[in-house]
PDB file of C-alpha atoms in Angstrom:
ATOM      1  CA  UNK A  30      25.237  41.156  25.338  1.00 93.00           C
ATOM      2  CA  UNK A  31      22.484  42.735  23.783  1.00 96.00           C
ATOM      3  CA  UNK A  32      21.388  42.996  19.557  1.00 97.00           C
ATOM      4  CA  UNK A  33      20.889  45.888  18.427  1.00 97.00           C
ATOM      5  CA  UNK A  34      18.512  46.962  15.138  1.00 97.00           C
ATOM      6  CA  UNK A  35      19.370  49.861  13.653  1.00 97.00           C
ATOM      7  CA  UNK A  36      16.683  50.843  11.039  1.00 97.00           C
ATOM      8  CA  UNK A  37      18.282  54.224   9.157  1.00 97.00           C
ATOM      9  CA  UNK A  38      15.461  55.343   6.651  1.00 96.00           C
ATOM     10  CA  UNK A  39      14.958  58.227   4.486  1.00 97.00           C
ATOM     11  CA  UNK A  40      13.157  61.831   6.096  1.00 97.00           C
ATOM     12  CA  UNK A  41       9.926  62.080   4.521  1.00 94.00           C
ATOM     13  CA  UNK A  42      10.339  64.561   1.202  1.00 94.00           C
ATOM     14  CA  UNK A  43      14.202  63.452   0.587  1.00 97.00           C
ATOM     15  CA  UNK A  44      14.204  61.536  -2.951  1.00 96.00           C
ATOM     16  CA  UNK A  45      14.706  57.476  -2.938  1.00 97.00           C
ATOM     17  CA  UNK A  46      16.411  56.717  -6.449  1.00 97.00           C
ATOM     18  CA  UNK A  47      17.206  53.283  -5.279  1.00 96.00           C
ATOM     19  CA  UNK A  48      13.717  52.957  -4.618  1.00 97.00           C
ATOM     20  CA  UNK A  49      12.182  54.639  -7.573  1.00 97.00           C
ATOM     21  CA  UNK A  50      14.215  52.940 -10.012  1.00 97.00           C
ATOM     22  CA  UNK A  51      13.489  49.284  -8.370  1.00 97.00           C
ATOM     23  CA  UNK A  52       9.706  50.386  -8.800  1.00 97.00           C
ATOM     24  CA  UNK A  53      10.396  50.797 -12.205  1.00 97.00           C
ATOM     25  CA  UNK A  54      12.541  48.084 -12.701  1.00 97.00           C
ATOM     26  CA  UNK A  55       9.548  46.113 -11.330  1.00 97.00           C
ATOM     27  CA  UNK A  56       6.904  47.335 -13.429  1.00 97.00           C
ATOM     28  CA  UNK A  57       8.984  46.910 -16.658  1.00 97.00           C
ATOM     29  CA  UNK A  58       9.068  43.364 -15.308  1.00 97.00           C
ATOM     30  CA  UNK A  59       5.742  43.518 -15.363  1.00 96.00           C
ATOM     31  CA  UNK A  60       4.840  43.308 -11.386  1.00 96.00           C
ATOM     32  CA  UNK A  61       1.458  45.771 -11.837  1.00 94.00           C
ATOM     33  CA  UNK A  62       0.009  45.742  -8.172  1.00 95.00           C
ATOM     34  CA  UNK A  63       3.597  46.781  -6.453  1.00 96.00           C
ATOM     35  CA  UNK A  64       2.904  50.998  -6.075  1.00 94.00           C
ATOM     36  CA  UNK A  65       5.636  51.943  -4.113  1.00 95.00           C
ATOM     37  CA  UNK A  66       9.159  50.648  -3.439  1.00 97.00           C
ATOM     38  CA  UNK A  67      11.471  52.495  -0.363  1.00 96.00           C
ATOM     39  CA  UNK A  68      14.585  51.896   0.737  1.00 97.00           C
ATOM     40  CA  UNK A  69      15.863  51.293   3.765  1.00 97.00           C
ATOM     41  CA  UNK A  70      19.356  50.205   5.869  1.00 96.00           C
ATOM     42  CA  UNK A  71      19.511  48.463   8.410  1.00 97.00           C
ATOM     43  CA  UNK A  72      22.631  47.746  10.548  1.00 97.00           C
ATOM     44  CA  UNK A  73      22.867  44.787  13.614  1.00 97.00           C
ATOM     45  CA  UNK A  74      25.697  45.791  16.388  1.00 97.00           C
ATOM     46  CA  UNK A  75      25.964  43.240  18.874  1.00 97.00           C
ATOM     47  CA  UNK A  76      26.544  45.759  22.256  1.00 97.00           C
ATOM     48  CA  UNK A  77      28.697  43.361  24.846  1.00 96.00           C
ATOM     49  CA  UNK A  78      27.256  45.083  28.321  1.00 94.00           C
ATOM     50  CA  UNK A  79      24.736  43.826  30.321  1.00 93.00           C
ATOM     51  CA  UNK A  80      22.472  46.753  30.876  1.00 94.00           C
ATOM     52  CA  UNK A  81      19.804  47.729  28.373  1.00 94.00           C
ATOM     53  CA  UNK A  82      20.053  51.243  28.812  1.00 95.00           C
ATOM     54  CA  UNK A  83      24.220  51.500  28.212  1.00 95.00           C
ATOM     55  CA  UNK A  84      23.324  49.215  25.418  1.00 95.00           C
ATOM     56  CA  UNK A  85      21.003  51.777  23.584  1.00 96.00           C
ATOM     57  CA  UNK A  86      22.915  55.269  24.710  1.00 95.00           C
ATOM     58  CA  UNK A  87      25.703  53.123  22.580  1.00 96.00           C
ATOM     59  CA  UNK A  88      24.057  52.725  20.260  1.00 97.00           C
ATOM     60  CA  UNK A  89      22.475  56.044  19.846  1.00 96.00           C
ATOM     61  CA  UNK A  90      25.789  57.842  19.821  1.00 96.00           C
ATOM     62  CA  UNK A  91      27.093  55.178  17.108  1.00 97.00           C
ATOM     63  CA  UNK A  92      23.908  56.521  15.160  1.00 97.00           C
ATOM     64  CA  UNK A  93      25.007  59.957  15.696  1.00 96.00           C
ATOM     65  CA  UNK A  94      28.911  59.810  15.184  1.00 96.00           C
ATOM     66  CA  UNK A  95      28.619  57.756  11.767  1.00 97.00           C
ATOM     67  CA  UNK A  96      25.799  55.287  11.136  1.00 97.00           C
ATOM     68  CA  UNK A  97      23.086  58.388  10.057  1.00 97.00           C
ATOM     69  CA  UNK A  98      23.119  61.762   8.512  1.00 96.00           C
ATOM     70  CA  UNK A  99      20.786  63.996  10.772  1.00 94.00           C
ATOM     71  CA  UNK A 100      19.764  65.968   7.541  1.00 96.00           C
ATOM     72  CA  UNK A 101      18.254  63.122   5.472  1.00 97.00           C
ATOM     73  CA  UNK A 102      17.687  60.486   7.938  1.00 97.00           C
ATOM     74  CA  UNK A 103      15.345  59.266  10.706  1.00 96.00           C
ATOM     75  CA  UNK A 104      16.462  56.159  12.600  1.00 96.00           C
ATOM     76  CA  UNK A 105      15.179  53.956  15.168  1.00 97.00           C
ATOM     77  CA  UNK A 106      16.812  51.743  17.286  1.00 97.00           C
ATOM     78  CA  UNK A 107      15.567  48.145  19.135  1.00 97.00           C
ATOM     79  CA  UNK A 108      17.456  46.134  21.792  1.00 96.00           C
ATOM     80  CA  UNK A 109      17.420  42.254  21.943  1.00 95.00           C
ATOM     81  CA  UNK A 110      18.915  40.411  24.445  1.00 94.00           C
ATOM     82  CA  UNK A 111      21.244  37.952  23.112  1.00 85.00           C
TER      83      UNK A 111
ATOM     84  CA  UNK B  12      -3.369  47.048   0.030  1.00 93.00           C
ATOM     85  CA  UNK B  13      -0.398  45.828   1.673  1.00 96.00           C
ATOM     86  CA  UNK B  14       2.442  46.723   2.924  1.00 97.00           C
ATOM     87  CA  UNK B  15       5.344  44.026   3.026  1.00 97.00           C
ATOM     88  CA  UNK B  16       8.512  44.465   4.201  1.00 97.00           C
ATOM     89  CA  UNK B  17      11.510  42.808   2.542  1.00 97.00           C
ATOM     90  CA  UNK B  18      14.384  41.860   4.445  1.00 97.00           C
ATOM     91  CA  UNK B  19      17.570  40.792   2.629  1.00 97.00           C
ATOM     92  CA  UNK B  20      20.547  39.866   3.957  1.00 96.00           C
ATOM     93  CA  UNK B  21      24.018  37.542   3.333  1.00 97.00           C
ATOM     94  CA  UNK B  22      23.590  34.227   3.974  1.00 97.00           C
ATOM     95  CA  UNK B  23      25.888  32.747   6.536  1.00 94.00           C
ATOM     96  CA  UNK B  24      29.653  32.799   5.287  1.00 94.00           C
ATOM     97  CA  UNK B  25      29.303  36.131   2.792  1.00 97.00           C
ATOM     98  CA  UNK B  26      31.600  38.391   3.353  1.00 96.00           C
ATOM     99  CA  UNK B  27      30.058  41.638   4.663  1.00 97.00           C
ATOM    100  CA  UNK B  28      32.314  44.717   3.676  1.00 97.00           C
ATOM    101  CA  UNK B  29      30.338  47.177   4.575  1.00 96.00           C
ATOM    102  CA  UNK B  30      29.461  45.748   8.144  1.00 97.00           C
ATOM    103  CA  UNK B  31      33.061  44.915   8.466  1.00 97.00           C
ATOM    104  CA  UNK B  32      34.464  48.738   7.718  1.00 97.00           C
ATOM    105  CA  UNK B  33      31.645  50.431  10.029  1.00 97.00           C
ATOM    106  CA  UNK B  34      32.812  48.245  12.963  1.00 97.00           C
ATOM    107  CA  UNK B  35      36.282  49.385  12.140  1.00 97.00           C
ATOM    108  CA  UNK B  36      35.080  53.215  12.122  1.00 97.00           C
ATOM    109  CA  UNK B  37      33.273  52.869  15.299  1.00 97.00           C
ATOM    110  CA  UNK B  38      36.556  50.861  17.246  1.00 97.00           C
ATOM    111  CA  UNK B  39      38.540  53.807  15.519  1.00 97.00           C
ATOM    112  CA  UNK B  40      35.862  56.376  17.009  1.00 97.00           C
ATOM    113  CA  UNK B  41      36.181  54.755  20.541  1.00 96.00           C
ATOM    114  CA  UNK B  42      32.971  52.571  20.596  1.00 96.00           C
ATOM    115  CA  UNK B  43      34.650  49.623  22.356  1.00 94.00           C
ATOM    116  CA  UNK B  44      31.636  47.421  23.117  1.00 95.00           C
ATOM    117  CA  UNK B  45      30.676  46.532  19.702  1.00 96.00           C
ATOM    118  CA  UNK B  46      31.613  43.600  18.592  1.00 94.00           C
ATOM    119  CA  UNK B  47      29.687  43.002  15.421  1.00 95.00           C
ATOM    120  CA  UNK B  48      28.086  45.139  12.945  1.00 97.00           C
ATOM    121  CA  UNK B  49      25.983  43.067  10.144  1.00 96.00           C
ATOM    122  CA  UNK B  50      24.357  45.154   7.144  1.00 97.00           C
ATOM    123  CA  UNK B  51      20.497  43.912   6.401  1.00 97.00           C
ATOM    124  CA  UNK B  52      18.651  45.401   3.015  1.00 96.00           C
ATOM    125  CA  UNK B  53      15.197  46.470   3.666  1.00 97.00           C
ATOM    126  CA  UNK B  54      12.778  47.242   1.211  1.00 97.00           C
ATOM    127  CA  UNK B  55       9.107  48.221   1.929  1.00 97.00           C
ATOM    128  CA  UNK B  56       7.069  47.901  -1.298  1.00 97.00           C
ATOM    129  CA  UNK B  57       2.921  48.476  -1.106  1.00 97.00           C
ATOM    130  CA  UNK B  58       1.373  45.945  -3.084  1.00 97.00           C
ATOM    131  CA  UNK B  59      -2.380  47.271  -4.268  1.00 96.00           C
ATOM    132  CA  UNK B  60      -4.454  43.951  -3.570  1.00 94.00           C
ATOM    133  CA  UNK B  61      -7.018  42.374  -0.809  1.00 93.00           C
ATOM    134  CA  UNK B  62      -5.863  39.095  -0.820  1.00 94.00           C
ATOM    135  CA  UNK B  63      -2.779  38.916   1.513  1.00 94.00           C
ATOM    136  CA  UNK B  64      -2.022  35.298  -0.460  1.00 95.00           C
ATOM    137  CA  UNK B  65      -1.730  37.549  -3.406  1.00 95.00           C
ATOM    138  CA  UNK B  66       0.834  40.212  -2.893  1.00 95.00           C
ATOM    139  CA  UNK B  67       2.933  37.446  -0.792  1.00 96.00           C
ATOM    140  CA  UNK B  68       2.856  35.743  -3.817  1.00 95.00           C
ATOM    141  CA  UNK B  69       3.987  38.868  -5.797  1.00 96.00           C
ATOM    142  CA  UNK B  70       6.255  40.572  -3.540  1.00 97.00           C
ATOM    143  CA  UNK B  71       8.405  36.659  -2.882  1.00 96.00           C
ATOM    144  CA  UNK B  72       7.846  36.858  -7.269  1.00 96.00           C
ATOM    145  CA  UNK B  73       9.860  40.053  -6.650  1.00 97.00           C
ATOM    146  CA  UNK B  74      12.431  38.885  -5.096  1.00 97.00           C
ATOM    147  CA  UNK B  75      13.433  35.683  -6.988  1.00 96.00           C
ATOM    148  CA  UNK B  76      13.113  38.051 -10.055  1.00 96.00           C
ATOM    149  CA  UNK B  77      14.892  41.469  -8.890  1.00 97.00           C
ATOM    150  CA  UNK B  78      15.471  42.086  -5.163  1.00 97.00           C
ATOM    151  CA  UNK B  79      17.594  39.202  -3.801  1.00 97.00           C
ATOM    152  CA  UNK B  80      20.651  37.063  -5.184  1.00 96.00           C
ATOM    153  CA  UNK B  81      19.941  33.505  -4.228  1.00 95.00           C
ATOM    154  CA  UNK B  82      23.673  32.641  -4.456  1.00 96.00           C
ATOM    155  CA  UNK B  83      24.384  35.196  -1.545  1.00 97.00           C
ATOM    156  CA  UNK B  84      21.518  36.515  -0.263  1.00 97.00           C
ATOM    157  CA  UNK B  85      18.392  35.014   2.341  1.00 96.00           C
ATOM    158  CA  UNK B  86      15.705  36.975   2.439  1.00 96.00           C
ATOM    159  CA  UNK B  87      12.412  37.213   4.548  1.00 96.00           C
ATOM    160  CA  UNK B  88       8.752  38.881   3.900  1.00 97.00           C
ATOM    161  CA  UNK B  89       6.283  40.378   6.187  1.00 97.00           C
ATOM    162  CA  UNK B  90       3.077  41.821   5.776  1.00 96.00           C
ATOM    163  CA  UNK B  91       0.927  44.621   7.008  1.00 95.00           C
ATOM    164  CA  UNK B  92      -2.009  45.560   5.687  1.00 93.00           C
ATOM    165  CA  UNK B  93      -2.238  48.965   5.092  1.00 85.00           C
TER     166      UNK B  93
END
């Protein structure tokens, strides 16, 4: 079995309204120092095969099939495992 | 400056939806060695100070204030300087 981190962020240049408004959100609340606030998703899959490189090519395709959209998003992918 | 890196996610026992459905989608789309799929909320914020102690102490400030909901949510910090 292996754990898999999925870490699906935004392309650089592709608005984060979640983010901005939390950094705004933050500075109303009066949190001066925090400059930046991004957003970003992160999925676990727990893989049930025993080799690392089935594991990620699993993975991978999941990323491609549903878990990212190739037009905003990068994503990176670690194995774990478990 | 630093860079933390908050992770939120549901404590043990919280219903995930979200995790829940994409597993569904991806047994639907033939991905039969999944088994779990978890949802984690990550939010980078850079915190403009030198004193790591500092923007801990603001960005885990942030947290209890905005970010997280103690009821369902545990949530962990890291920190990079940047």
């Amino acid at each position: 079995m292996y754990r898999a981190e999925v870490r699906i962020g935004l392309k650089k240049g592709v608005a984060d309204p979640e983010g901005a408004n939390t950094h705004k959100t933050l500075k109303l609340l009066g949190f001066e120092d925090i400059r930046e606030v991004h957003t970003v998703k992160l999925f676990t899959l727990d893989v049930d095969t025993d080799s690392e490189a089935a594991a990620k090519d699993e993975v991978e395709r999941a990323c491609r099939r549903l878990l990212a959209n190739p037009v905003i998003h990068d994503y990176q992918v670690t194995l774990q495992k478990a």
